[in-house]
Amino acid sequence: MKRKLLFSLMLPALAMLAFRSGNEPLAIGSAMPKGEIVMKDISGKDISLNNARKSNGLLVMFSCNTCPVVINNASRANEVSKFALDKNVGVIFLNANEANRSASESLDAMKAYAAKEGFNWYYAVDQNSELANAFGATKTPECFLFDKEGKLVYHGAIDDSPGKAENVSRKHLQEAITEISGGKEVSVKTSKSVGCTIKRLG
């Protein structure tokens, strides 16, 4: 009886610990997690982070089709993604909105959104928000930049003005890509991600 009572008292604490540890953001310098996990891309092919990475690293951006902040930042996300590819940094967008998968965040909806925006990089389904949980990602858009060694060197927003593009004074992500492609240390390693909450199941 005492054991059952103790276990029942511990359950809420264990659940809270699991939630917190699963949503702590990946620390700068951490190795890229779950690089081998295979996901379905809008092309119909399977892709993993390891396969998406190029010689100078990988940009992972958690995104979606419907968030107003994603839509407002779409041209900037596209611009920095093309810039990354030109610098031999791979690009993959991940849609972790598992709670909306049957509707606005379905694979077909992702294909339509990518076609409208002219994506020429990977846009994959993060099933059950597995990578979002591993990264500790909570927002869309939210960016994680890894160097050629697979170490996290930047985490945060695309730039310092997620609202109005005309107010941008520093392009954090582009600067970080320039620095790692030139073999330099990233000067600004983190910034605050502003956007919509990732819609996890449960």
PDB file of C-alpha atoms in Angstrom:
ATOM      1  CA  MET A   1       0.000   0.000   0.000  1.00  0.00           C
ATOM      2  CA  LYS A   2       2.800   2.381   0.914  1.00  0.00           C
ATOM      3  CA  ARG A   3       4.613   1.575  -2.329  1.00  0.00           C
ATOM      4  CA  LYS A   4       1.501   2.344  -4.368  1.00  0.00           C
ATOM      5  CA  LEU A   5       1.006   5.627  -2.527  1.00  0.00           C
ATOM      6  CA  LEU A   6       4.649   6.610  -3.033  1.00  0.00           C
ATOM      7  CA  PHE A   7       4.478   5.740  -6.733  1.00  0.00           C
ATOM      8  CA  SER A   8       1.282   7.755  -7.208  1.00  0.00           C
ATOM      9  CA  LEU A   9       2.903  10.752  -5.525  1.00  0.00           C
ATOM     10  CA  MET A  10       5.982  10.438  -7.732  1.00  0.00           C
ATOM     11  CA  LEU A  11       4.086  10.242 -11.027  1.00  0.00           C
ATOM     12  CA  PRO A  12       3.370  13.995 -11.405  1.00  0.00           C
ATOM     13  CA  ALA A  13       6.995  14.848 -10.622  1.00  0.00           C
ATOM     14  CA  LEU A  14       8.273  12.270 -13.106  1.00  0.00           C
ATOM     15  CA  ALA A  15       5.902  13.527 -15.775  1.00  0.00           C
ATOM     16  CA  MET A  16       7.014  17.119 -15.222  1.00  0.00           C
ATOM     17  CA  LEU A  17      10.670  16.085 -15.362  1.00  0.00           C
ATOM     18  CA  ALA A  18      10.115  14.246 -18.623  1.00  0.00           C
ATOM     19  CA  PHE A  19       8.327  17.243 -20.109  1.00  0.00           C
ATOM     20  CA  ARG A  20      11.025  19.670 -19.041  1.00  0.00           C
ATOM     21  CA  SER A  21      13.952  17.531 -20.161  1.00  0.00           C
ATOM     22  CA  GLY A  22      12.241  16.852 -23.489  1.00  0.00           C
ATOM     23  CA  ASN A  23      11.760  20.550 -24.180  1.00  0.00           C
ATOM     24  CA  GLU A  24      15.065  21.993 -23.035  1.00  0.00           C
ATOM     25  CA  PRO A  25      16.725  23.610 -26.057  1.00  0.00           C
ATOM     26  CA  LEU A  26      19.798  21.938 -27.459  1.00  0.00           C
ATOM     27  CA  ALA A  27      22.905  23.607 -26.025  1.00  0.00           C
ATOM     28  CA  ILE A  28      25.439  25.368 -28.223  1.00  0.00           C
ATOM     29  CA  GLY A  29      28.267  22.945 -28.985  1.00  0.00           C
ATOM     30  CA  SER A  30      25.994  19.906 -28.806  1.00  0.00           C
ATOM     31  CA  ALA A  31      26.202  17.214 -31.461  1.00  0.00           C
ATOM     32  CA  MET A  32      23.321  17.055 -33.919  1.00  0.00           C
ATOM     33  CA  PRO A  33      20.767  14.613 -32.459  1.00  0.00           C
ATOM     34  CA  LYS A  34      18.937  11.858 -34.336  1.00  0.00           C
ATOM     35  CA  GLY A  35      20.812  12.492 -37.555  1.00  0.00           C
ATOM     36  CA  GLU A  36      19.976   9.003 -38.767  1.00  0.00           C
ATOM     37  CA  ILE A  37      16.177   9.262 -38.393  1.00  0.00           C
ATOM     38  CA  VAL A  38      14.489   8.816 -41.779  1.00  0.00           C
ATOM     39  CA  MET A  39      11.663  11.248 -42.618  1.00  0.00           C
ATOM     40  CA  LYS A  40       9.322  11.701 -45.554  1.00  0.00           C
ATOM     41  CA  ASP A  41      10.204  14.702 -47.736  1.00  0.00           C
ATOM     42  CA  ILE A  42       7.780  16.594 -49.983  1.00  0.00           C
ATOM     43  CA  SER A  43       9.569  14.992 -52.957  1.00  0.00           C
ATOM     44  CA  GLY A  44       8.214  11.635 -51.810  1.00  0.00           C
ATOM     45  CA  LYS A  45      11.699  10.456 -50.969  1.00  0.00           C
ATOM     46  CA  ASP A  46      13.086   9.579 -47.553  1.00  0.00           C
ATOM     47  CA  ILE A  47      15.656  11.941 -46.035  1.00  0.00           C
ATOM     48  CA  SER A  48      17.676  12.186 -42.825  1.00  0.00           C
ATOM     49  CA  LEU A  49      19.629  15.064 -41.319  1.00  0.00           C
ATOM     50  CA  ASN A  50      22.857  13.194 -42.034  1.00  0.00           C
ATOM     51  CA  ASN A  51      21.956  12.974 -45.714  1.00  0.00           C
ATOM     52  CA  ALA A  52      20.848  16.611 -45.888  1.00  0.00           C
ATOM     53  CA  ARG A  53      24.119  17.938 -44.460  1.00  0.00           C
ATOM     54  CA  LYS A  54      26.655  19.458 -46.865  1.00  0.00           C
ATOM     55  CA  SER A  55      30.390  20.065 -46.582  1.00  0.00           C
ATOM     56  CA  ASN A  56      30.047  23.218 -44.439  1.00  0.00           C
ATOM     57  CA  GLY A  57      27.169  22.099 -42.234  1.00  0.00           C
ATOM     58  CA  LEU A  58      23.389  21.995 -42.024  1.00  0.00           C
ATOM     59  CA  LEU A  59      20.591  24.464 -41.350  1.00  0.00           C
ATOM     60  CA  VAL A  60      17.558  22.903 -39.665  1.00  0.00           C
ATOM     61  CA  MET A  61      14.521  25.161 -39.544  1.00  0.00           C
ATOM     62  CA  PHE A  62      11.315  24.133 -37.797  1.00  0.00           C
ATOM     63  CA  SER A  63       8.536  25.572 -39.914  1.00  0.00           C
ATOM     64  CA  CYS A  64       4.951  25.008 -41.028  1.00  0.00           C
ATOM     65  CA  ASN A  65       2.352  26.117 -43.575  1.00  0.00           C
ATOM     66  CA  THR A  66       0.013  28.330 -41.581  1.00  0.00           C
ATOM     67  CA  CYS A  67       1.731  30.284 -38.793  1.00  0.00           C
ATOM     68  CA  PRO A  68       1.419  34.051 -39.450  1.00  0.00           C
ATOM     69  CA  VAL A  69       5.028  34.587 -38.330  1.00  0.00           C
ATOM     70  CA  VAL A  70       6.270  31.897 -40.736  1.00  0.00           C
ATOM     71  CA  ILE A  71       4.281  33.482 -43.556  1.00  0.00           C
ATOM     72  CA  ASN A  72       5.524  36.970 -42.643  1.00  0.00           C
ATOM     73  CA  ASN A  73       9.114  35.705 -42.653  1.00  0.00           C
ATOM     74  CA  ALA A  74       8.766  33.479 -45.721  1.00  0.00           C
ATOM     75  CA  SER A  75      10.797  35.637 -48.099  1.00  0.00           C
ATOM     76  CA  ARG A  76      13.571  35.992 -45.512  1.00  0.00           C
ATOM     77  CA  ALA A  77      13.564  32.248 -44.803  1.00  0.00           C
ATOM     78  CA  ASN A  78      13.820  31.566 -48.525  1.00  0.00           C
ATOM     79  CA  GLU A  79      16.598  34.114 -48.962  1.00  0.00           C
ATOM     80  CA  VAL A  80      18.762  32.707 -46.170  1.00  0.00           C
ATOM     81  CA  SER A  81      18.126  29.132 -47.317  1.00  0.00           C
ATOM     82  CA  LYS A  82      19.384  29.928 -50.814  1.00  0.00           C
ATOM     83  CA  PHE A  83      22.343  31.727 -49.243  1.00  0.00           C
ATOM     84  CA  ALA A  84      23.127  28.648 -47.141  1.00  0.00           C
ATOM     85  CA  LEU A  85      23.062  26.329 -50.147  1.00  0.00           C
ATOM     86  CA  ASP A  86      25.396  28.686 -52.023  1.00  0.00           C
ATOM     87  CA  LYS A  87      27.794  28.375 -49.059  1.00  0.00           C
ATOM     88  CA  ASN A  88      27.612  24.547 -49.130  1.00  0.00           C
ATOM     89  CA  VAL A  89      25.460  24.430 -46.016  1.00  0.00           C
ATOM     90  CA  GLY A  90      22.597  21.955 -46.377  1.00  0.00           C
ATOM     91  CA  VAL A  91      19.040  23.060 -45.662  1.00  0.00           C
ATOM     92  CA  ILE A  92      16.074  21.133 -44.310  1.00  0.00           C
ATOM     93  CA  PHE A  93      12.774  22.506 -43.034  1.00  0.00           C
ATOM     94  CA  LEU A  94      10.916  20.280 -40.575  1.00  0.00           C
ATOM     95  CA  ASN A  95       7.171  20.344 -39.967  1.00  0.00           C
ATOM     96  CA  ALA A  96       6.575  19.077 -36.423  1.00  0.00           C
ATOM     97  CA  ASN A  97       2.921  20.174 -36.125  1.00  0.00           C
ATOM     98  CA  GLU A  98       1.730  16.616 -35.530  1.00  0.00           C
ATOM     99  CA  ALA A  99      -1.576  17.673 -33.947  1.00  0.00           C
ATOM    100  CA  ASN A 100      -2.614  19.289 -37.255  1.00  0.00           C
ATOM    101  CA  ARG A 101      -1.198  16.584 -39.530  1.00  0.00           C
ATOM    102  CA  SER A 102      -4.565  15.501 -40.937  1.00  0.00           C
ATOM    103  CA  ALA A 103      -5.458  18.999 -42.090  1.00  0.00           C
ATOM    104  CA  SER A 104      -3.397  22.153 -42.628  1.00  0.00           C
ATOM    105  CA  GLU A 105      -0.046  20.463 -41.943  1.00  0.00           C
ATOM    106  CA  SER A 106      -0.505  17.312 -44.042  1.00  0.00           C
ATOM    107  CA  LEU A 107       2.161  16.212 -46.512  1.00  0.00           C
ATOM    108  CA  ASP A 108      -0.041  17.368 -49.397  1.00  0.00           C
ATOM    109  CA  ALA A 109      -0.467  20.781 -47.755  1.00  0.00           C
ATOM    110  CA  MET A 110       3.307  20.946 -47.257  1.00  0.00           C
ATOM    111  CA  LYS A 111       3.851  20.176 -50.954  1.00  0.00           C
ATOM    112  CA  ALA A 112       1.435  22.939 -51.960  1.00  0.00           C
ATOM    113  CA  TYR A 113       3.065  25.478 -49.639  1.00  0.00           C
ATOM    114  CA  ALA A 114       6.574  24.571 -50.827  1.00  0.00           C
ATOM    115  CA  ALA A 115       5.523  24.869 -54.474  1.00  0.00           C
ATOM    116  CA  LYS A 116       4.005  28.296 -53.834  1.00  0.00           C
ATOM    117  CA  GLU A 117       7.175  29.483 -52.091  1.00  0.00           C
ATOM    118  CA  GLY A 118       9.547  27.897 -54.606  1.00  0.00           C
ATOM    119  CA  PHE A 119      11.460  25.651 -52.191  1.00  0.00           C
ATOM    120  CA  ASN A 120      14.481  23.896 -53.683  1.00  0.00           C
ATOM    121  CA  TRP A 121      15.530  22.319 -50.389  1.00  0.00           C
ATOM    122  CA  TYR A 122      14.114  19.591 -48.181  1.00  0.00           C
ATOM    123  CA  TYR A 123      10.821  20.034 -46.327  1.00  0.00           C
ATOM    124  CA  ALA A 124      10.081  16.927 -44.284  1.00  0.00           C
ATOM    125  CA  VAL A 125       7.501  15.566 -41.866  1.00  0.00           C
ATOM    126  CA  ASP A 126       8.801  15.332 -38.305  1.00  0.00           C
ATOM    127  CA  GLN A 127       6.579  12.431 -37.284  1.00  0.00           C
ATOM    128  CA  ASN A 128       5.356  12.598 -33.693  1.00  0.00           C
ATOM    129  CA  SER A 129       7.534  15.730 -33.309  1.00  0.00           C
ATOM    130  CA  GLU A 130      10.478  13.405 -32.622  1.00  0.00           C
ATOM    131  CA  LEU A 131      13.176  15.802 -33.788  1.00  0.00           C
ATOM    132  CA  ALA A 132      11.440  18.826 -32.281  1.00  0.00           C
ATOM    133  CA  ASN A 133      11.552  17.024 -28.946  1.00  0.00           C
ATOM    134  CA  ALA A 134      15.213  16.074 -29.390  1.00  0.00           C
ATOM    135  CA  PHE A 135      16.133  19.648 -30.316  1.00  0.00           C
ATOM    136  CA  GLY A 136      13.907  21.226 -27.676  1.00  0.00           C
ATOM    137  CA  ALA A 137      12.247  23.264 -30.420  1.00  0.00           C
ATOM    138  CA  THR A 138       9.055  25.061 -29.414  1.00  0.00           C
ATOM    139  CA  LYS A 139       8.376  27.639 -32.139  1.00  0.00           C
ATOM    140  CA  THR A 140       7.940  28.083 -35.864  1.00  0.00           C
ATOM    141  CA  PRO A 141      10.121  29.449 -37.283  1.00  0.00           C
ATOM    142  CA  GLU A 142      13.042  28.273 -35.132  1.00  0.00           C
ATOM    143  CA  CYS A 143      16.538  27.785 -36.529  1.00  0.00           C
ATOM    144  CA  PHE A 144      19.377  25.433 -35.608  1.00  0.00           C
ATOM    145  CA  LEU A 145      22.677  25.768 -37.495  1.00  0.00           C
ATOM    146  CA  PHE A 146      25.293  23.018 -37.343  1.00  0.00           C
ATOM    147  CA  ASP A 147      28.881  23.279 -38.556  1.00  0.00           C
ATOM    148  CA  LYS A 148      30.756  20.747 -40.698  1.00  0.00           C
ATOM    149  CA  GLU A 149      31.541  18.708 -37.571  1.00  0.00           C
ATOM    150  CA  GLY A 150      27.837  18.438 -36.765  1.00  0.00           C
ATOM    151  CA  LYS A 151      28.058  20.737 -33.726  1.00  0.00           C
ATOM    152  CA  LEU A 152      25.382  23.326 -32.965  1.00  0.00           C
ATOM    153  CA  VAL A 153      26.800  26.814 -33.510  1.00  0.00           C
ATOM    154  CA  TYR A 154      23.646  28.948 -33.705  1.00  0.00           C
ATOM    155  CA  HIS A 155      20.095  28.642 -32.364  1.00  0.00           C
ATOM    156  CA  GLY A 156      17.337  31.188 -32.669  1.00  0.00           C
ATOM    157  CA  ALA A 157      15.669  33.551 -35.103  1.00  0.00           C
ATOM    158  CA  ILE A 158      16.435  34.381 -38.717  1.00  0.00           C
ATOM    159  CA  ASP A 159      17.200  37.998 -37.812  1.00  0.00           C
ATOM    160  CA  ASP A 160      16.535  40.609 -35.134  1.00  0.00           C
ATOM    161  CA  SER A 161      13.134  41.738 -36.441  1.00  0.00           C
ATOM    162  CA  PRO A 162      10.625  38.900 -36.834  1.00  0.00           C
ATOM    163  CA  GLY A 163       7.965  41.536 -37.371  1.00  0.00           C
ATOM    164  CA  LYS A 164       8.831  44.134 -40.001  1.00  0.00           C
ATOM    165  CA  ALA A 165      11.566  43.344 -42.524  1.00  0.00           C
ATOM    166  CA  GLU A 166      12.453  47.026 -42.840  1.00  0.00           C
ATOM    167  CA  ASN A 167      13.474  47.062 -39.168  1.00  0.00           C
ATOM    168  CA  VAL A 168      16.120  44.352 -39.531  1.00  0.00           C
ATOM    169  CA  SER A 169      19.520  45.580 -38.366  1.00  0.00           C
ATOM    170  CA  ARG A 170      21.298  42.216 -38.123  1.00  0.00           C
ATOM    171  CA  LYS A 171      20.735  39.012 -40.070  1.00  0.00           C
ATOM    172  CA  HIS A 172      21.787  36.578 -37.329  1.00  0.00           C
ATOM    173  CA  LEU A 173      21.450  33.390 -39.361  1.00  0.00           C
ATOM    174  CA  GLN A 174      23.111  34.720 -42.503  1.00  0.00           C
ATOM    175  CA  GLU A 175      26.008  36.103 -40.473  1.00  0.00           C
ATOM    176  CA  ALA A 176      26.458  32.740 -38.734  1.00  0.00           C
ATOM    177  CA  ILE A 177      26.449  30.908 -42.078  1.00  0.00           C
ATOM    178  CA  THR A 178      29.046  33.326 -43.443  1.00  0.00           C
ATOM    179  CA  GLU A 179      31.234  32.755 -40.395  1.00  0.00           C
ATOM    180  CA  ILE A 180      31.158  28.953 -40.417  1.00  0.00           C
ATOM    181  CA  SER A 181      31.671  28.752 -44.171  1.00  0.00           C
ATOM    182  CA  GLY A 182      34.755  30.927 -43.689  1.00  0.00           C
ATOM    183  CA  GLY A 183      36.093  28.753 -40.881  1.00  0.00           C
ATOM    184  CA  LYS A 184      35.373  31.363 -38.208  1.00  0.00           C
ATOM    185  CA  GLU A 185      33.648  31.099 -34.837  1.00  0.00           C
ATOM    186  CA  VAL A 186      30.054  32.282 -34.783  1.00  0.00           C
ATOM    187  CA  SER A 187      29.948  35.638 -32.998  1.00  0.00           C
ATOM    188  CA  VAL A 188      26.251  35.662 -32.040  1.00  0.00           C
ATOM    189  CA  LYS A 189      25.336  32.122 -31.034  1.00  0.00           C
ATOM    190  CA  THR A 190      21.773  32.526 -29.773  1.00  0.00           C
ATOM    191  CA  SER A 191      18.779  34.779 -30.200  1.00  0.00           C
ATOM    192  CA  LYS A 192      15.128  34.614 -29.196  1.00  0.00           C
ATOM    193  CA  SER A 193      12.830  32.695 -31.527  1.00  0.00           C
ATOM    194  CA  VAL A 194       9.493  34.433 -32.009  1.00  0.00           C
ATOM    195  CA  GLY A 195       6.645  32.544 -33.631  1.00  0.00           C
ATOM    196  CA  CYS A 196       3.815  30.075 -33.210  1.00  0.00           C
ATOM    197  CA  THR A 197       3.949  27.168 -30.794  1.00  0.00           C
ATOM    198  CA  ILE A 198       4.703  23.779 -32.341  1.00  0.00           C
ATOM    199  CA  LYS A 199       1.455  21.779 -32.242  1.00  0.00           C
ATOM    200  CA  ARG A 200       2.446  18.515 -30.578  1.00  0.00           C
ATOM    201  CA  LEU A 201       0.046  15.648 -29.927  1.00  0.00           C
ATOM    202  CA  GLY A 202      -1.332  15.354 -26.420  1.00  0.00           C
TER     203      GLY A 202
END
